mmCIF file of C-alpha atoms in Angstrom:
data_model
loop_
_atom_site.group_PDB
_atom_site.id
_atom_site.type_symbol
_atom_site.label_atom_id
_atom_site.label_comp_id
_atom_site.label_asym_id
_atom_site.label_seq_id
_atom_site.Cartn_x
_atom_site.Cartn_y
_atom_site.Cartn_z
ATOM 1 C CA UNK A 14 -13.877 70.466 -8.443
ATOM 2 C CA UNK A 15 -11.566 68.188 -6.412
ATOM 3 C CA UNK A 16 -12.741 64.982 -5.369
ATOM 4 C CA UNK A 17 -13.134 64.305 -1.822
ATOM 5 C CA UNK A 18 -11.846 60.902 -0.704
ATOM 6 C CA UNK A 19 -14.122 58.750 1.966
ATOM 7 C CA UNK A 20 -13.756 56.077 3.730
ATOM 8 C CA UNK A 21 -17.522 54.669 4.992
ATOM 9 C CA UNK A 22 -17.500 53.347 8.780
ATOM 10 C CA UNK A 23 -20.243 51.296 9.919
ATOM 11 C CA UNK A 24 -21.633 47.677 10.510
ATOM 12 C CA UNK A 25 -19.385 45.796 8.283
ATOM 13 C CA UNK A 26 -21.490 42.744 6.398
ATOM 14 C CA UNK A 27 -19.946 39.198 4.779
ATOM 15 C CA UNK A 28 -19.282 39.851 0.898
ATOM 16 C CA UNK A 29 -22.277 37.970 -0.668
ATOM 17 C CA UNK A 30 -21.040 38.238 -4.225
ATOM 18 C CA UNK A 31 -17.276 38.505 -5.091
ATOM 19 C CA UNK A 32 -16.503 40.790 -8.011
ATOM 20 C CA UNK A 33 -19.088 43.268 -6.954
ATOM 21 C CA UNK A 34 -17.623 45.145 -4.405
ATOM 22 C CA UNK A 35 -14.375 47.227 -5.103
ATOM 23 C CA UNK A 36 -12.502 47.182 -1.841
ATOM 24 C CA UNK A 37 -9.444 49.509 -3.082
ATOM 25 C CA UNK A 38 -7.753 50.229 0.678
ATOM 26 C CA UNK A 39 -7.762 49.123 4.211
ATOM 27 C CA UNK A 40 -9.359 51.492 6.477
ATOM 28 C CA UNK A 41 -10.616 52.060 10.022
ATOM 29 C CA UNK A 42 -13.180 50.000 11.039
ATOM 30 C CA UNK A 43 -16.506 51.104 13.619
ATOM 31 C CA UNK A 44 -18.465 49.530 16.509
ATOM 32 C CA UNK A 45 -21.858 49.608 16.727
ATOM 33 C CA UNK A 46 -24.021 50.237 19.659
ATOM 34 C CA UNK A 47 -27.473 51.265 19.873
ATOM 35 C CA UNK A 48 -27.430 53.069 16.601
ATOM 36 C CA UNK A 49 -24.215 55.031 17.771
ATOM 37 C CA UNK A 50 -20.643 54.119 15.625
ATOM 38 C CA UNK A 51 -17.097 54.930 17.663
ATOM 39 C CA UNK A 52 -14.221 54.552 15.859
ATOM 40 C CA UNK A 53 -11.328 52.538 16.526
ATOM 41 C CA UNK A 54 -7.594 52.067 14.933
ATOM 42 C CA UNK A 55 -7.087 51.836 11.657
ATOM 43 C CA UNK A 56 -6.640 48.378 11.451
ATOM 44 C CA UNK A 57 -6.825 45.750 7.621
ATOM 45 C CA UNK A 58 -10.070 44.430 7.455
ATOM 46 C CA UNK A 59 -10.802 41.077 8.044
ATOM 47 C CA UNK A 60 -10.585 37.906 6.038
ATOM 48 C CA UNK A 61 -14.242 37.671 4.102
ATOM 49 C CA UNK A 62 -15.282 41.188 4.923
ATOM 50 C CA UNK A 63 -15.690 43.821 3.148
ATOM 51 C CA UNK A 64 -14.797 47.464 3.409
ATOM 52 C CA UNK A 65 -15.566 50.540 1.177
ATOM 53 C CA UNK A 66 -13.645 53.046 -0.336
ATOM 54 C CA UNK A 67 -15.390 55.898 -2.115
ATOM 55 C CA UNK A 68 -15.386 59.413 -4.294
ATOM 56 C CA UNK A 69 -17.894 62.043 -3.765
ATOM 57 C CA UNK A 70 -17.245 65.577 -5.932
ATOM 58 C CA UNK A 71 -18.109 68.401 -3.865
ATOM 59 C CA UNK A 72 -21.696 69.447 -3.647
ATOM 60 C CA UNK A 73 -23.683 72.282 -2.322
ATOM 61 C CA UNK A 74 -24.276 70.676 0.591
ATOM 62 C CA UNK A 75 -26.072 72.139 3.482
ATOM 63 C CA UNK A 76 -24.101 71.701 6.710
ATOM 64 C CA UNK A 77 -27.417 70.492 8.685
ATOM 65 C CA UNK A 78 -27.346 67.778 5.973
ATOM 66 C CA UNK A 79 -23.880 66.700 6.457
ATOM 67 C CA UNK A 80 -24.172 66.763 10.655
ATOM 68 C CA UNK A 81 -24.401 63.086 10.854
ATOM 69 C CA UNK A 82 -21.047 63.081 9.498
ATOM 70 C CA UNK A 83 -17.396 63.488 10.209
ATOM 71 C CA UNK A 84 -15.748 64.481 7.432
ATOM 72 C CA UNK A 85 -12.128 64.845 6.786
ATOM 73 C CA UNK A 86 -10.700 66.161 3.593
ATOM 74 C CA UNK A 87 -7.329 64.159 3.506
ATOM 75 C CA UNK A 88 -9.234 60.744 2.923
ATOM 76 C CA UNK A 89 -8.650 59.438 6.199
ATOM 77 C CA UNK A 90 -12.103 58.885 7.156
ATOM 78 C CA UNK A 91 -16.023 59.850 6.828
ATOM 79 C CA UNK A 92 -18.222 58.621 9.767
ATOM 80 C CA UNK A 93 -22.060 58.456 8.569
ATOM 81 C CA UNK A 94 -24.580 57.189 10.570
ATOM 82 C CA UNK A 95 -26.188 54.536 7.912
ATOM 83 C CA UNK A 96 -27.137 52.237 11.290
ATOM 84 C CA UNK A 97 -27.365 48.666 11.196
ATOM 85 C CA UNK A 98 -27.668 46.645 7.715
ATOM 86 C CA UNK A 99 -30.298 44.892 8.855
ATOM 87 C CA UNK A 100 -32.555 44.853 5.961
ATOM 88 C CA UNK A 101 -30.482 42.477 4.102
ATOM 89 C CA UNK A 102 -31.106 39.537 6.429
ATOM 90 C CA UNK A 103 -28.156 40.007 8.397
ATOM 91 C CA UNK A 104 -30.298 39.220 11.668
ATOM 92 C CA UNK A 105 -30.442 42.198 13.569
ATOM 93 C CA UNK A 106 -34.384 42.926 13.120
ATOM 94 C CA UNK A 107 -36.329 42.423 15.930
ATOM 95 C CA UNK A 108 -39.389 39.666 16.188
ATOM 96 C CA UNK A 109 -42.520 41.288 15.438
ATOM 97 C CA UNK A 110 -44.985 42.869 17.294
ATOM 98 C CA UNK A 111 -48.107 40.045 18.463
ATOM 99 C CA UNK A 112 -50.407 42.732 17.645
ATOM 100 C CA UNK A 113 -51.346 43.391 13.863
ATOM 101 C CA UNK A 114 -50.227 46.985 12.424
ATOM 102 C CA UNK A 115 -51.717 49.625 10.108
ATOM 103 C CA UNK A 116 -49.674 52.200 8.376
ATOM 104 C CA UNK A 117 -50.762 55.413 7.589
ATOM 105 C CA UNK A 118 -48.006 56.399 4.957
ATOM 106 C CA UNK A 119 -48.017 60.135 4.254
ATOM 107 C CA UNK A 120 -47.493 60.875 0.619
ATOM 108 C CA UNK A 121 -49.937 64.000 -0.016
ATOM 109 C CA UNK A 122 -47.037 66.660 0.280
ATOM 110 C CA UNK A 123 -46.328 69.268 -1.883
ATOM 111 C CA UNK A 124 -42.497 70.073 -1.905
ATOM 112 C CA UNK A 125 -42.296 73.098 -3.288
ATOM 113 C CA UNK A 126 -38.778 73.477 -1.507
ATOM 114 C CA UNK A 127 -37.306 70.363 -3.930
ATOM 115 C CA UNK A 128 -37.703 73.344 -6.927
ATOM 116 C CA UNK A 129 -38.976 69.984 -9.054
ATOM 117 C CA UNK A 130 -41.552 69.232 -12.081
ATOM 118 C CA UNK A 131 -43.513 66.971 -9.070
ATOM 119 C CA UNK A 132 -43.534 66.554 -6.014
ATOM 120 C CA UNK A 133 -40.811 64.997 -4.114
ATOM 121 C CA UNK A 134 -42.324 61.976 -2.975
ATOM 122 C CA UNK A 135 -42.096 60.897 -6.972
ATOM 123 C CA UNK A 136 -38.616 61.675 -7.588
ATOM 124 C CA UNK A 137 -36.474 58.392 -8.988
ATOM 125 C CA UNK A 138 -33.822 57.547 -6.153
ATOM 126 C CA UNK A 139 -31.952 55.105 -7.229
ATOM 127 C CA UNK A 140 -34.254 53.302 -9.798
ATOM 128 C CA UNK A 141 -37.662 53.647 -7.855
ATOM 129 C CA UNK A 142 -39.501 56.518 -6.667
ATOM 130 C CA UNK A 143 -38.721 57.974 -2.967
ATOM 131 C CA UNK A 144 -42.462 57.356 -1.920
ATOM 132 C CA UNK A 145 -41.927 53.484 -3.625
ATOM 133 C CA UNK A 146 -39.067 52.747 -1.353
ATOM 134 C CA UNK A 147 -41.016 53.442 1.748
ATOM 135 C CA UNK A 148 -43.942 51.255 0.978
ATOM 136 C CA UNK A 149 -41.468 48.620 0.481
ATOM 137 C CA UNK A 150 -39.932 48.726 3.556
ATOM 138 C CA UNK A 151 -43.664 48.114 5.090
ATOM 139 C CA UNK A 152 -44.505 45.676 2.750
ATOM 140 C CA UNK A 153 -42.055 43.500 3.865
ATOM 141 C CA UNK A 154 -43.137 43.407 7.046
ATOM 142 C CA UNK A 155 -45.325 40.040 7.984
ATOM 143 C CA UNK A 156 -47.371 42.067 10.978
ATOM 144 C CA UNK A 157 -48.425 45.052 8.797
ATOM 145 C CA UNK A 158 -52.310 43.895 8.005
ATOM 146 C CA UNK A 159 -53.169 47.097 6.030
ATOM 147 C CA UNK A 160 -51.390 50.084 4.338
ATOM 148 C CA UNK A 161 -53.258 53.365 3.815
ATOM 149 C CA UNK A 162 -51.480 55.637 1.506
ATOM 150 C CA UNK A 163 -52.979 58.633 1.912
ATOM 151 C CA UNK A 164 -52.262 60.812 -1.597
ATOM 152 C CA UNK A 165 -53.835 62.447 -4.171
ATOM 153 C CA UNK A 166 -56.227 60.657 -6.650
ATOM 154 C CA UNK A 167 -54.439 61.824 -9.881
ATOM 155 C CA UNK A 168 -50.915 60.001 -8.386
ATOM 156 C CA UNK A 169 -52.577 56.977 -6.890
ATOM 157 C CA UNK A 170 -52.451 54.606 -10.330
ATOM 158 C CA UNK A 171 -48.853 55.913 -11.922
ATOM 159 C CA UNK A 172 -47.069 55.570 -9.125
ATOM 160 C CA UNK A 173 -49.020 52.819 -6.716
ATOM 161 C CA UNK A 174 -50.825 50.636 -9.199
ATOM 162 C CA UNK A 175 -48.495 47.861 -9.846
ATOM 163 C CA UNK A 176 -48.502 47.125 -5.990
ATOM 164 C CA UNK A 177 -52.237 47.215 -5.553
ATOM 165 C CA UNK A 178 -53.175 44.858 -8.184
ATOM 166 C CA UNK A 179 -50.149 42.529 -6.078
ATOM 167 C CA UNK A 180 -50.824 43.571 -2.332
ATOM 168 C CA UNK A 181 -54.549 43.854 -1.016
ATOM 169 C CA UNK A 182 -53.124 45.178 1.989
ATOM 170 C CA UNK A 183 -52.865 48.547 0.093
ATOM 171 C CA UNK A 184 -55.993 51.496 0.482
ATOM 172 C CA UNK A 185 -55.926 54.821 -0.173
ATOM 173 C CA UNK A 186 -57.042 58.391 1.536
ATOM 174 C CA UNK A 187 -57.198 61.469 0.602
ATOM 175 C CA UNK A 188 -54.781 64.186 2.073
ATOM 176 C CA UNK A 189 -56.063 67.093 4.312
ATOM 177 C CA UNK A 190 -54.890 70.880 4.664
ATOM 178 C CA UNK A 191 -52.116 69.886 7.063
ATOM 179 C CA UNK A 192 -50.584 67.242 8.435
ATOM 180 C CA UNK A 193 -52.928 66.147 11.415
ATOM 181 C CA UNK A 194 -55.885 66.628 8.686
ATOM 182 C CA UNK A 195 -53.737 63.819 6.500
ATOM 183 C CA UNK A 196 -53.582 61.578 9.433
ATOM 184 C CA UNK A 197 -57.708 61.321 10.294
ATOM 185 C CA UNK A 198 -57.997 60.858 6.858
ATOM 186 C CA UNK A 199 -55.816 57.867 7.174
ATOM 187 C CA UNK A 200 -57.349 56.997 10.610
ATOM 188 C CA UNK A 201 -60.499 56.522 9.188
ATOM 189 C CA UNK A 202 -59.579 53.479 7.149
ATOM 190 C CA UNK A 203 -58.098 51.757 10.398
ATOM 191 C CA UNK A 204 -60.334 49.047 12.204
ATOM 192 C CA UNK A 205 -61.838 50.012 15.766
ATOM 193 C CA UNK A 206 -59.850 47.265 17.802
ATOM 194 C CA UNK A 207 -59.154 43.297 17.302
ATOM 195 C CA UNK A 208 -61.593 42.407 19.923
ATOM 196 C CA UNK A 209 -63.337 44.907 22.008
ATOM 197 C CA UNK A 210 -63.725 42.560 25.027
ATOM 198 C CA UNK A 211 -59.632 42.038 25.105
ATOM 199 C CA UNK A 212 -57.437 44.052 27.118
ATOM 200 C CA UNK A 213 -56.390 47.395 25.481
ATOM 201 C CA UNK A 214 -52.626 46.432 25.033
ATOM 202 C CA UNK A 215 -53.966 43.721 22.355
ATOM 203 C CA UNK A 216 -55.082 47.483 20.280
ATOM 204 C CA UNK A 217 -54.005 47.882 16.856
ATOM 205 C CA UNK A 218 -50.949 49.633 16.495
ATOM 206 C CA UNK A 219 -51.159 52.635 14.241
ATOM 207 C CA UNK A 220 -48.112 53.212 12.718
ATOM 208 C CA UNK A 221 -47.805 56.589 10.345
ATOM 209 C CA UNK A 222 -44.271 57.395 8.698
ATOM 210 C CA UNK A 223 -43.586 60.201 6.273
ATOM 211 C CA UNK A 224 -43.247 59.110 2.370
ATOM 212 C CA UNK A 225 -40.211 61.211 2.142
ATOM 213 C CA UNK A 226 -38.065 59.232 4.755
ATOM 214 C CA UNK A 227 -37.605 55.713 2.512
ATOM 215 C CA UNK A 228 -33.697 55.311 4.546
ATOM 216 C CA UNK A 229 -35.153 54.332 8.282
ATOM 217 C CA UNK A 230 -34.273 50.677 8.535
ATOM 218 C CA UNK A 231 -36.749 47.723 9.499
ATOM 219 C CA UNK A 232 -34.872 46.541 12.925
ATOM 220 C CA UNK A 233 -35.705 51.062 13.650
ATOM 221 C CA UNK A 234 -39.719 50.302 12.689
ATOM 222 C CA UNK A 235 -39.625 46.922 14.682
ATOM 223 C CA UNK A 236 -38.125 48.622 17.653
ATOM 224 C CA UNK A 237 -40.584 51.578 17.651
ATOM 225 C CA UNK A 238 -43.678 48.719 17.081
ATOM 226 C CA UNK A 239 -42.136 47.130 19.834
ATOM 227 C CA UNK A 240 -42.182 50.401 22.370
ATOM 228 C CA UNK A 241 -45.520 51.313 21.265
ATOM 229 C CA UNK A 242 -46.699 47.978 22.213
ATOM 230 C CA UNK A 243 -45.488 48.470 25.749
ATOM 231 C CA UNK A 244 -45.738 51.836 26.264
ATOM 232 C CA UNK A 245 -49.012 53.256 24.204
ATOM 233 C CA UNK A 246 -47.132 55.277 21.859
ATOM 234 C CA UNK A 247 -43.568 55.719 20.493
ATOM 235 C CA UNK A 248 -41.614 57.889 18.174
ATOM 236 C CA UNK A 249 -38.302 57.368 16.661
ATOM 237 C CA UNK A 250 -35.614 60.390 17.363
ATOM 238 C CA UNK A 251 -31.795 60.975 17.719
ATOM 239 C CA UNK A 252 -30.017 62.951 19.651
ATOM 240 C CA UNK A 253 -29.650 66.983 18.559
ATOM 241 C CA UNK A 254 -26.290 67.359 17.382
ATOM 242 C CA UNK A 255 -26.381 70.927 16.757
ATOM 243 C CA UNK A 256 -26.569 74.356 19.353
ATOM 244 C CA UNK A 257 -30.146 75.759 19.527
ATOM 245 C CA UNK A 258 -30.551 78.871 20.289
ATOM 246 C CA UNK A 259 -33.473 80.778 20.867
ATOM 247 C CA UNK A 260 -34.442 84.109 20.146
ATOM 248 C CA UNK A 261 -37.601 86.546 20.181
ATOM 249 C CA UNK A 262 -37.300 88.380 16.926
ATOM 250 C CA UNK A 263 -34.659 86.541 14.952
ATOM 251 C CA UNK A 264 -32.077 88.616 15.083
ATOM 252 C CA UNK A 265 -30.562 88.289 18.937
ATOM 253 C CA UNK A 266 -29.877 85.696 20.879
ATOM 254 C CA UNK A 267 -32.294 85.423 23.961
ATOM 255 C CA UNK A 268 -30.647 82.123 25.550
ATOM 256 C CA UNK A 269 -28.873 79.129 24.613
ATOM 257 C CA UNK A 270 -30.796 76.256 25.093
ATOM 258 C CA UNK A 271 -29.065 72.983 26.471
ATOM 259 C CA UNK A 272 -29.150 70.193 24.543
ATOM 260 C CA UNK A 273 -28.511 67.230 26.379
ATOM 261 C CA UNK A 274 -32.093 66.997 26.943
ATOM 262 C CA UNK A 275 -33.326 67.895 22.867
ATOM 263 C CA UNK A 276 -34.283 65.252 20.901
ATOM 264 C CA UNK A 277 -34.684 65.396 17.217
ATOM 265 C CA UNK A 278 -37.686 63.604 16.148
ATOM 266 C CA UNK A 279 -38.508 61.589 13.119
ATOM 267 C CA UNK A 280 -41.280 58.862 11.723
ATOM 268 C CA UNK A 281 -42.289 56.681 12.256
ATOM 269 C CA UNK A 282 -44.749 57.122 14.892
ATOM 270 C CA UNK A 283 -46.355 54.466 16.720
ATOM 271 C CA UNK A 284 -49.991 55.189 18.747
ATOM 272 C CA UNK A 285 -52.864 52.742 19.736
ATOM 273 C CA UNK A 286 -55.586 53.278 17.633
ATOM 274 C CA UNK A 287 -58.081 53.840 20.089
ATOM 275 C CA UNK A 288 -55.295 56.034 21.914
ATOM 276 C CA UNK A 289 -54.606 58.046 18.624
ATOM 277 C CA UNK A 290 -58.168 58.434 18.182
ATOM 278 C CA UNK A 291 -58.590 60.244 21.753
ATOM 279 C CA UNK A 292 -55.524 62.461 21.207
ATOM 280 C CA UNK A 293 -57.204 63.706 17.960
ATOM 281 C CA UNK A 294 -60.736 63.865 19.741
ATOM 282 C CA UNK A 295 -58.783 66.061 22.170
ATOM 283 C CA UNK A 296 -56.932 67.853 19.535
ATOM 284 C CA UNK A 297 -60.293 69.573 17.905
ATOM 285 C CA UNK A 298 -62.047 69.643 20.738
ATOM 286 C CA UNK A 299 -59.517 72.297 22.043
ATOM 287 C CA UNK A 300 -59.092 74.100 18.553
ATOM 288 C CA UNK A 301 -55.015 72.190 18.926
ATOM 289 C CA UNK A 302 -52.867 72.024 15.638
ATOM 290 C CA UNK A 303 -50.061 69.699 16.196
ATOM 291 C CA UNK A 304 -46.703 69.250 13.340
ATOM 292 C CA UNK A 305 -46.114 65.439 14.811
ATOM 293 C CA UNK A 306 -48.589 62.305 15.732
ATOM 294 C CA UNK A 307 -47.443 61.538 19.131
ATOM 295 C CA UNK A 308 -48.094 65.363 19.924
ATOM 296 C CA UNK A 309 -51.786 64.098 20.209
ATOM 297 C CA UNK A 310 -51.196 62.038 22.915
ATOM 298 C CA UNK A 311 -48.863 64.332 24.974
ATOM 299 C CA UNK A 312 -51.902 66.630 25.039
ATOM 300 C CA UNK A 313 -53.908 64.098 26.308
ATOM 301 C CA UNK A 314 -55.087 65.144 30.594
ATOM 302 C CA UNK A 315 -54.492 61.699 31.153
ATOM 303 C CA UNK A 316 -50.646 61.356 32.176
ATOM 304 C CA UNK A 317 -51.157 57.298 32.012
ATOM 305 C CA UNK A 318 -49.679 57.242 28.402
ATOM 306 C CA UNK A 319 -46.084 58.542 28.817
ATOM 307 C CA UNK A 320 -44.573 58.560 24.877
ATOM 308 C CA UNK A 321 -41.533 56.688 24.508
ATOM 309 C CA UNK A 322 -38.672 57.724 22.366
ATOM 310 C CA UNK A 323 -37.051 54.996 20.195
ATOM 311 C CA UNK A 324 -33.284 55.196 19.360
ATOM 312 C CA UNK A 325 -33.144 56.196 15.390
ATOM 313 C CA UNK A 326 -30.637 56.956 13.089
ATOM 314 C CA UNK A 327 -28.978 60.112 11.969
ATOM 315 C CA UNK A 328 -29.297 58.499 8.219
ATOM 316 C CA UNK A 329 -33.029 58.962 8.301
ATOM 317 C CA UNK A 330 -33.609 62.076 6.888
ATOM 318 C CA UNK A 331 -36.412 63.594 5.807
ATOM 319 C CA UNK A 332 -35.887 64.523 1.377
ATOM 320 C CA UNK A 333 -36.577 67.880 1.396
ATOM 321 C CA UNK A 334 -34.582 69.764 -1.057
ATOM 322 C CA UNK A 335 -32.280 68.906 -4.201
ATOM 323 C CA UNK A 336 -28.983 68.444 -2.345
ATOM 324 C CA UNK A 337 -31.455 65.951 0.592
ATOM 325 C CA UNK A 338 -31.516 63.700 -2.778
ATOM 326 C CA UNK A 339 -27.524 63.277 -3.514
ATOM 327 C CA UNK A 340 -27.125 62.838 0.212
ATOM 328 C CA UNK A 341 -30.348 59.629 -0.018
ATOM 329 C CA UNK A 342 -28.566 58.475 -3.272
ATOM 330 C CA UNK A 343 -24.990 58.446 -1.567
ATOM 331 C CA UNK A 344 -26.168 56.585 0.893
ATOM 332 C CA UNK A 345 -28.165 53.775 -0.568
ATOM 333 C CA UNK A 346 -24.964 53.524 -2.951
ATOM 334 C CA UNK A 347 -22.828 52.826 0.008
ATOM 335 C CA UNK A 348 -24.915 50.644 1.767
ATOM 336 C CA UNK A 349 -24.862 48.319 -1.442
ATOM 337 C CA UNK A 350 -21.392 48.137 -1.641
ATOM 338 C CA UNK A 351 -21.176 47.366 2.152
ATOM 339 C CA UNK A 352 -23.749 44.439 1.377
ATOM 340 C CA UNK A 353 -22.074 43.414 -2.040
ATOM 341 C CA UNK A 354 -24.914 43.782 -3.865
ATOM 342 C CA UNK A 355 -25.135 45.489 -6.953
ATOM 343 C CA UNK A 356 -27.133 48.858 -7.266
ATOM 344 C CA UNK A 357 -29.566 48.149 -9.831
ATOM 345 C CA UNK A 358 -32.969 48.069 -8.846
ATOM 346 C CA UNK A 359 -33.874 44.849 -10.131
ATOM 347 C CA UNK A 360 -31.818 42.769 -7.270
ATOM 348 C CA UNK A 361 -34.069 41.565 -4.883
ATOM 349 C CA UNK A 362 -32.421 42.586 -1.852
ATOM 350 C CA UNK A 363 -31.784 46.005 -3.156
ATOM 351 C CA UNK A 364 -35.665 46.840 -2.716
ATOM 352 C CA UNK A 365 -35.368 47.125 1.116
ATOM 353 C CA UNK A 366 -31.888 48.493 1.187
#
């Protein structure tokens, strides 16, 4: 197969190690703005910066996986949407939240699609698992007073262990049937309130995030803390790229659906805990099944607690199948090179990358 030639726009960061990264041409460069890259002239990159030049072979890839980029075979340019470098203390996270946070990380899935020997959450990316790299983004976080991993008992010591016996932050739950099942289960573990007699705005802040998404960046979890904080509850989501269309019996078009006003959502999800707890209250009281958290609180009579979407970032994908784990891989290759760091997993900074 040919190789195809890429050039990887994005937030360019100061080389921290010279020798490691293996600038080979100059290349367009990209602003950044709100998670959203536009490209300017080609232009040689500046003194102490560093830009990337890559090879990727040809893959199998899905074109829903490869909408977050602009692709162009000649090796002028590839666009992805890796979002801001912030996890490398470049200084774009936000301040944290005043109130404390629980995470409900979801790790209890199945994948059957992944066609693997276990499930997909355990896969090695990179030199840790997929499920690993998520708690580490969390753990890093000063205003996260608990962790609940909810997963099954026979994964909880080979794959968890090592950061229990460090962390006491870290509890377990057991999964449920389906997703909102997973999420009580989790729920259960979280603390009423701080203080009953303060206002409700000084509520826990239940944050729940899918194992299988270990690419969102820290200033995207801040941000969504931060709107959940204000707002009640808060979901990251992008833009849909793509034309939806709708149809009755899957094989005619009924209508095309404008998409200006679609929004693809992703986790994490941000809720109160005592506003979580109402939505799922709700939620079986009313016989409701729900596929997200913050659908809980959109059932909810009480129109008080609008849910606000957080800007995301196309790179936060959910692993899914085999080619989801060469796209993950590509990209936390890239975003080391970016960050001259090297891509072993036994570099500090390369934990959070």
């Amino acid at each position: 197969m040919t190789p195809l030639n890429f050039v990887v726009h994005g937030l360019q960061a100061p080389v921290r190690a010279p020798g490691r990264c293996s600038c080979r041409a100059s290349v367009a460069t990209s602003a950044v703005s709100s998670g959203a890259f536009a490209e300017r002239r080609s232009r040689p990159p500046r003194q102490g910066w560093c830009t990337q030049v890559g090879s990727v072979r040809r893959r199998n890839f899905t074109s829903e996986r490869l909408q977050f980029m602009t692709l162009l075979e000649n090796g002028e340019s590839i666009l992805p949407a890796f979002g801001p470098m912030d996890d490398l203390g470049n200084g774009l996270v936000p301040p944290p939240v005043r109130q404390p946070v629980s995470v409900i990380l979801l790790a209890g899935g199945l994948g059957s699609r992944m066609r693997a020997d276990r499930p997909k959450q355990f896969l090695q990316l990179c030199g840790k698992t997929v499920s690993e790299r998520s708690l580490l983004l969390f753990l890093g976080l000063p205003e996260v007073t608990q962790i609940i991993i909810v997963v099954e008992k026979r994964y909880r010591e080979a794959y968890f262990g090592n950061y229990v016996l460090r962390d006491k932050r870290i509890l377990f739950a057991d999964p449920g049937l389906e997703r909102q099942d997973s999420v009580r289960s989790g729920l259960a573990l979280v603390p009423d309130t701080v203080d009953r007699e303060k206002d409700e705005t000084d509520d826990i802040l239940v944050c729940v995030h899918d194992a299988a998404r270990p690419l969102v960046s820290r200033s995207c979890i801040r941000s969504c803390l931060r709107d959940a904080s204000i707002y009640g509850a808060a979901a990251i989501g992008v833009p849909v790229k793509a034309t939806i269309k709708e149809s009755e019996d899957g094989q005619f078009v009924r209508r095309t659906i404008d998409r200006s006003r679609l929004w693809e959502i992703q986790t994490p999800q941000v809720v109160r805990a005592r506003l979580l707890r109402q939505g799922f209250e709700n939620a079986m009281r009313r016989g409701l099944r729900v596929t997200d958290d913050v659908s809980v609180v959109e059932l909810l009579d009480d129109k008080h607690y609008p849910v606000k979407i957080t800007m995301g970032e196309y790179a936060n994908i959910k692993i899914t199948t085999p080619e989801d784990m060469i796209l993950a891989e590509m990209i936390i290759r890239e975003r080391c090179k970016m960050n001259g760091i090297a891509i072993e997993g036994t570099h500090p900074e390369c934990e959070n990358i």
